[in-house]
Coordinates of C-alpha atoms in Angstrom, one line a residue:
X1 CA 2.1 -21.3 7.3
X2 CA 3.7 -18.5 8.7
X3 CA 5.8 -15.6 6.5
X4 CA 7.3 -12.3 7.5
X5 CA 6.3 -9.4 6.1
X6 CA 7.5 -6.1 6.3
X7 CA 5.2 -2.9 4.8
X8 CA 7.7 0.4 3.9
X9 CA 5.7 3.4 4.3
X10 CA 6.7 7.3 4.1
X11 CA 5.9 7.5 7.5
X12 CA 6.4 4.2 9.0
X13 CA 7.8 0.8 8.7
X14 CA 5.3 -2.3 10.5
X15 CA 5.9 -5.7 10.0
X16 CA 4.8 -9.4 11.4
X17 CA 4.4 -13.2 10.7
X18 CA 1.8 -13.2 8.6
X19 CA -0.9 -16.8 9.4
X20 CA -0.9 -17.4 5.1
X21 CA -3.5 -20.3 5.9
X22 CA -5.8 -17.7 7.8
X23 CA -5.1 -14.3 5.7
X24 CA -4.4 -12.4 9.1
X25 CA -1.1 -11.1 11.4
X26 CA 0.0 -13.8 13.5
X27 CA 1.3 -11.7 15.9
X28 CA 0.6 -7.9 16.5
X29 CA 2.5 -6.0 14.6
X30 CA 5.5 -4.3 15.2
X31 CA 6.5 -0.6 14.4
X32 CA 8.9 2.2 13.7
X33 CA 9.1 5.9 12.2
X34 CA 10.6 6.0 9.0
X35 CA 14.1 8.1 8.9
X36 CA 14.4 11.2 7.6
X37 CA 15.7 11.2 4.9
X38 CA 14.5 7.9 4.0
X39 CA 18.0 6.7 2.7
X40 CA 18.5 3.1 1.7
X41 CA 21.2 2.3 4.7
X42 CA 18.8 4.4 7.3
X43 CA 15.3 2.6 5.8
X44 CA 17.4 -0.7 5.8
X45 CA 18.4 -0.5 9.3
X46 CA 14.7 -0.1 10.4
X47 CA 13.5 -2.9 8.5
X48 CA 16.2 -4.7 10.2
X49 CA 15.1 -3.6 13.3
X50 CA 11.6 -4.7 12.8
X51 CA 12.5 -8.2 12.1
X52 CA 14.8 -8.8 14.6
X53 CA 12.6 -7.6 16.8
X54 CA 10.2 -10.9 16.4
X55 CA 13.8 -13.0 16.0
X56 CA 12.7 -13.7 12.6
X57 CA 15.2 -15.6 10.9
X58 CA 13.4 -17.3 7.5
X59 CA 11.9 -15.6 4.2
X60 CA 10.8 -12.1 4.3
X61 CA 8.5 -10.0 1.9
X62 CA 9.1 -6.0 1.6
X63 CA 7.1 -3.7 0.1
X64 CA 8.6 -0.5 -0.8
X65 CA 6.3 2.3 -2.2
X66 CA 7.4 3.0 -5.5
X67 CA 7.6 1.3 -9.0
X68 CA 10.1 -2.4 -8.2
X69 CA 11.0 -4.8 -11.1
X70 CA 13.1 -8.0 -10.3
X71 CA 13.5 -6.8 -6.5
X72 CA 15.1 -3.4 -7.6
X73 CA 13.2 0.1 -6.9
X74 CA 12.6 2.2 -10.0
X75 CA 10.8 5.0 -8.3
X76 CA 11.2 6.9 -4.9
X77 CA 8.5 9.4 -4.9
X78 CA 7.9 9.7 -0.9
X79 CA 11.3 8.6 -0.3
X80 CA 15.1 9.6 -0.6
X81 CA 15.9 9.4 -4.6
X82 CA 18.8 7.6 -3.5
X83 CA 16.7 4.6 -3.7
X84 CA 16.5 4.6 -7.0
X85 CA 18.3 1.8 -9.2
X86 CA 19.2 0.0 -6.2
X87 CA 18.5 -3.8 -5.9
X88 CA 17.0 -3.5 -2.9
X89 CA 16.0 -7.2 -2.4
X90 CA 20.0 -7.8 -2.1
X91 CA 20.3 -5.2 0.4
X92 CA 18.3 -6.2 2.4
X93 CA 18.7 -10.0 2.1
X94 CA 22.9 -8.8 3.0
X95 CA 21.7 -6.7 6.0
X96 CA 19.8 -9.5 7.1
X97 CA 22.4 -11.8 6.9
X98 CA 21.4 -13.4 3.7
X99 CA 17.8 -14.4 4.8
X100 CA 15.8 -14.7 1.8
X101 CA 14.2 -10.8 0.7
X102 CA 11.5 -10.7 -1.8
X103 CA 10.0 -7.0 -2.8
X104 CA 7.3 -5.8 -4.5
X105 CA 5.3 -2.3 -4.7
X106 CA 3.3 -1.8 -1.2
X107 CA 0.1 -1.2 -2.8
X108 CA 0.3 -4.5 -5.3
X109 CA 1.0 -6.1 -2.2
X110 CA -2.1 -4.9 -0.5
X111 CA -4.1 -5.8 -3.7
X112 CA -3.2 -9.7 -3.3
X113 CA -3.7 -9.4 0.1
X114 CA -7.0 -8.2 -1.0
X115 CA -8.3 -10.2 -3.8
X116 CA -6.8 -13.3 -1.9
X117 CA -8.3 -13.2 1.9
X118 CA -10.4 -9.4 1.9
X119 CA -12.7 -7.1 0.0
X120 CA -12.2 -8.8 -3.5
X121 CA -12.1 -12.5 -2.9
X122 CA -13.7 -13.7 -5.5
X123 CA -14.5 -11.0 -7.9
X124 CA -13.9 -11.0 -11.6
X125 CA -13.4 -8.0 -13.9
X126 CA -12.0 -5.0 -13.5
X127 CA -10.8 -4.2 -9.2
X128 CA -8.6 -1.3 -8.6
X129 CA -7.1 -1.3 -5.2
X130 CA -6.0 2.2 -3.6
X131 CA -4.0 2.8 -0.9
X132 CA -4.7 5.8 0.6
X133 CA -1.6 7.4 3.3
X134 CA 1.4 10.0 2.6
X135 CA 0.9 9.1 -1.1
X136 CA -1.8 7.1 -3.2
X137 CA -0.8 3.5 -4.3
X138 CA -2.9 1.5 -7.0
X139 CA -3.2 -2.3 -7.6
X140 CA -5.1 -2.9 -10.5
X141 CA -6.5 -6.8 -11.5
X142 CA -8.0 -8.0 -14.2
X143 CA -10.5 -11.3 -13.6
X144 CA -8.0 -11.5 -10.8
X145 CA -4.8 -11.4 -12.5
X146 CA -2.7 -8.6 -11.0
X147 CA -1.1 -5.6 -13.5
X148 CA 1.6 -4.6 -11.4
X149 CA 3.4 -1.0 -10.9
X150 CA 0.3 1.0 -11.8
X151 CA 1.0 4.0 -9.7
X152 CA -2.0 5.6 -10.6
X153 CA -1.2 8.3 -7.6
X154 CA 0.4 10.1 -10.1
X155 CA -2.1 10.7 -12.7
X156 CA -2.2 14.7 -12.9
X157 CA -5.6 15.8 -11.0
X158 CA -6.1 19.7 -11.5
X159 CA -2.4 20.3 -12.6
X160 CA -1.3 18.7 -9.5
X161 CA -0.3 14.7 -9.0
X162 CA -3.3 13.2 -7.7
X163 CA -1.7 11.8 -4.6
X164 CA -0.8 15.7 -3.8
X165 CA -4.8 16.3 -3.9
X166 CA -6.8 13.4 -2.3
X167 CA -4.4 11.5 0.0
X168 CA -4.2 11.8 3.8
X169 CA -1.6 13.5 4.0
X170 CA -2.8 16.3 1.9
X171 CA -6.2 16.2 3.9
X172 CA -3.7 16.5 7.0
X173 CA -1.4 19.2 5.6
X174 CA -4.3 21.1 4.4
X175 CA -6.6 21.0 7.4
X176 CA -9.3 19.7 5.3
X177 CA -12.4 18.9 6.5
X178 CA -13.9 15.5 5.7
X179 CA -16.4 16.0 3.7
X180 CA -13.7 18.9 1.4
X181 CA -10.8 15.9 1.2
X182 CA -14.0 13.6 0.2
X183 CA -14.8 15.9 -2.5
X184 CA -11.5 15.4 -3.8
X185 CA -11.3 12.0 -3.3
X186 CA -14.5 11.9 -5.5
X187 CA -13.0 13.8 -8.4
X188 CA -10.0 11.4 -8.3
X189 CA -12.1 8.1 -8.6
X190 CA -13.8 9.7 -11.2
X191 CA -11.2 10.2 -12.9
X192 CA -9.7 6.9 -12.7
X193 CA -13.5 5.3 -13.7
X194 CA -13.0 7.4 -16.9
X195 CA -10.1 5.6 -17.6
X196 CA -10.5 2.4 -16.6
X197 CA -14.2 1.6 -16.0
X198 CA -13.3 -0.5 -12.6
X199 CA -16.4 -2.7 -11.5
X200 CA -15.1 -2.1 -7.9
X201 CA -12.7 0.4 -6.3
X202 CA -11.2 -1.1 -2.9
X203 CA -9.8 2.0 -0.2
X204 CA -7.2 0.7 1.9
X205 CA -4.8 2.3 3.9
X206 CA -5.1 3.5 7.6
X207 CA -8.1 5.1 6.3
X208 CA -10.0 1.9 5.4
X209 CA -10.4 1.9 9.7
X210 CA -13.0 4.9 9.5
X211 CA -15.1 4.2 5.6
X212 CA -18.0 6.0 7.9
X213 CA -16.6 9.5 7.6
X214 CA -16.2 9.8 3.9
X215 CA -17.2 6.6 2.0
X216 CA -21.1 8.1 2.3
X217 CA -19.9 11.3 0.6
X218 CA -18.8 10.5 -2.3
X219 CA -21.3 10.2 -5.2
X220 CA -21.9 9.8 -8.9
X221 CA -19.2 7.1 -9.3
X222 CA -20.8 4.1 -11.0
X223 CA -18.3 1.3 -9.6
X224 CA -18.7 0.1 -6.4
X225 CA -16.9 1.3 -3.5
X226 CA -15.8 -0.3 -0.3
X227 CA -13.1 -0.3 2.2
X228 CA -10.3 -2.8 2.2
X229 CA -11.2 -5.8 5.3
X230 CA -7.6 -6.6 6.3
X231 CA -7.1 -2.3 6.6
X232 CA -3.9 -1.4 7.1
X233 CA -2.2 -4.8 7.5
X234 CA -3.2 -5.3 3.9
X235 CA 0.6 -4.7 2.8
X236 CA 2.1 -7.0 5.3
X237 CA -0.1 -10.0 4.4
X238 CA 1.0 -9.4 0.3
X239 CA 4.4 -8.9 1.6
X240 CA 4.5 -12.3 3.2
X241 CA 2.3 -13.8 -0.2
X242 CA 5.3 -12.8 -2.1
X243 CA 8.0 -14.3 -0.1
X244 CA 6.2 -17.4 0.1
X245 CA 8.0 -19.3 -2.5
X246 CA 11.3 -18.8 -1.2
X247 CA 10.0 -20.6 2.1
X248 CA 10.6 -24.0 -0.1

């Protein structure tokens, strides 16, 4: 069975048919920079874009990166506020043309993608998922059953939101060196062990391509660690998941 999904980032917007029998991209993804400002009509347009570029015309799943109940988006922290309170499942379902839109946060997303096909099929207890990119999503499960809107990039690291600390785009912004963004990265998970005592911590994001360059340095964190399988087409595959009961 084949579903569209669509992954909203800060910095880009990819989608494809996701293969929901096989857990994988059924065709290589297609994608775009995010506008600037990342305004609901201008983010809207390229999620348009993306879809019509595969002449998709059924179901599609969104993620958007930010807090979303009942397909409206509570929280805009990498993006225009002016996303905030909007039902963006009906935009996008009316830009579309009035093909089904179902939305969810990006990193939940990732985490069913996850727990369903990748790095967590399978495990019980406590599984955090982290997306690491311009910001730091969390998915957080329980014996497999999904806690959604976590946003645990925003738990205050050194008087600072975490995300601002130990995601890539702080690494990039500050020139860091792997092994000082590691360090960082360490105190985070630490952090979020003390609070949650997470059996395993999955690492997605485009970073989840090279776990060789900081995975090895981090230490003294007791749950184990390892990077996300489906990488950074994690968030399409969830986004696809989701949309799959509006396929009938």
């Amino acid at each position: 069975m084949q579903i569209f999904g669509v992954d909203i980032g800060g910095s880009g917007i990819k989608g494809a048919p996701a293969d929901l029998d096989r857990g994988e991209l059924a065709q290589e993804r297609h994608k775009v920079l995010t506008p600037q400002p990342a305004t609901p009509d201008g983010v809207a347009g390229c999620v348009v874009e993306v879809v019509r570029h595969f002449g998709w015309d059924g179901p599609v799943g969104v993620t958007f990166p930010g807090v979303v109940t009942g397909g409206v988006t509570r929280t805009a922290a990498n993006m225009d506020k002016g996303w905030i309170g909007v039902d963006t499942a009906t935009l996008l379902s009316q830009r579309l043309g009035g093909q089904p839109v179902t939305v969810l946060n990006d990193a939940d997303a990732a985490g069913i993608a996850e727990m369903t096909y990748g790095a967590g099929k399978g495990r019980g207890g406590t599984v955090i998922m982290l997306t690491l990119g311009t910001g730091i999503g969390s998915a957080l499960f329980t014996d497999g059953r999904l806690v959604p809107n976590t946003e645990l990039g925003h738990l205050e690291l050194k008087g600072h939101d975490a995300e601002k600390r130990a995601s890539v785009k702080a690494k990039e912004d500050g020139d860091l060196t792997w092994e000082r963004w590691a360090h960082r990265v360490q105190r985070y998970l630490e952090h979020v062990e003390m609070l949650f005592s997470p059996d395993l911590f999955i690492i997605g994001g485009g970073v989840s391509r090279k776990p060789e360059k900081f995975l090895p340095l981090i230490e003294d964190v007791r749950a184990e660690i390892v990077p996300a399988k489906l990488q950074n087409n994690a968030g399409i595959v969830g986004a696809a998941m989701a949309a799959r009961g509006s396929a009938g």
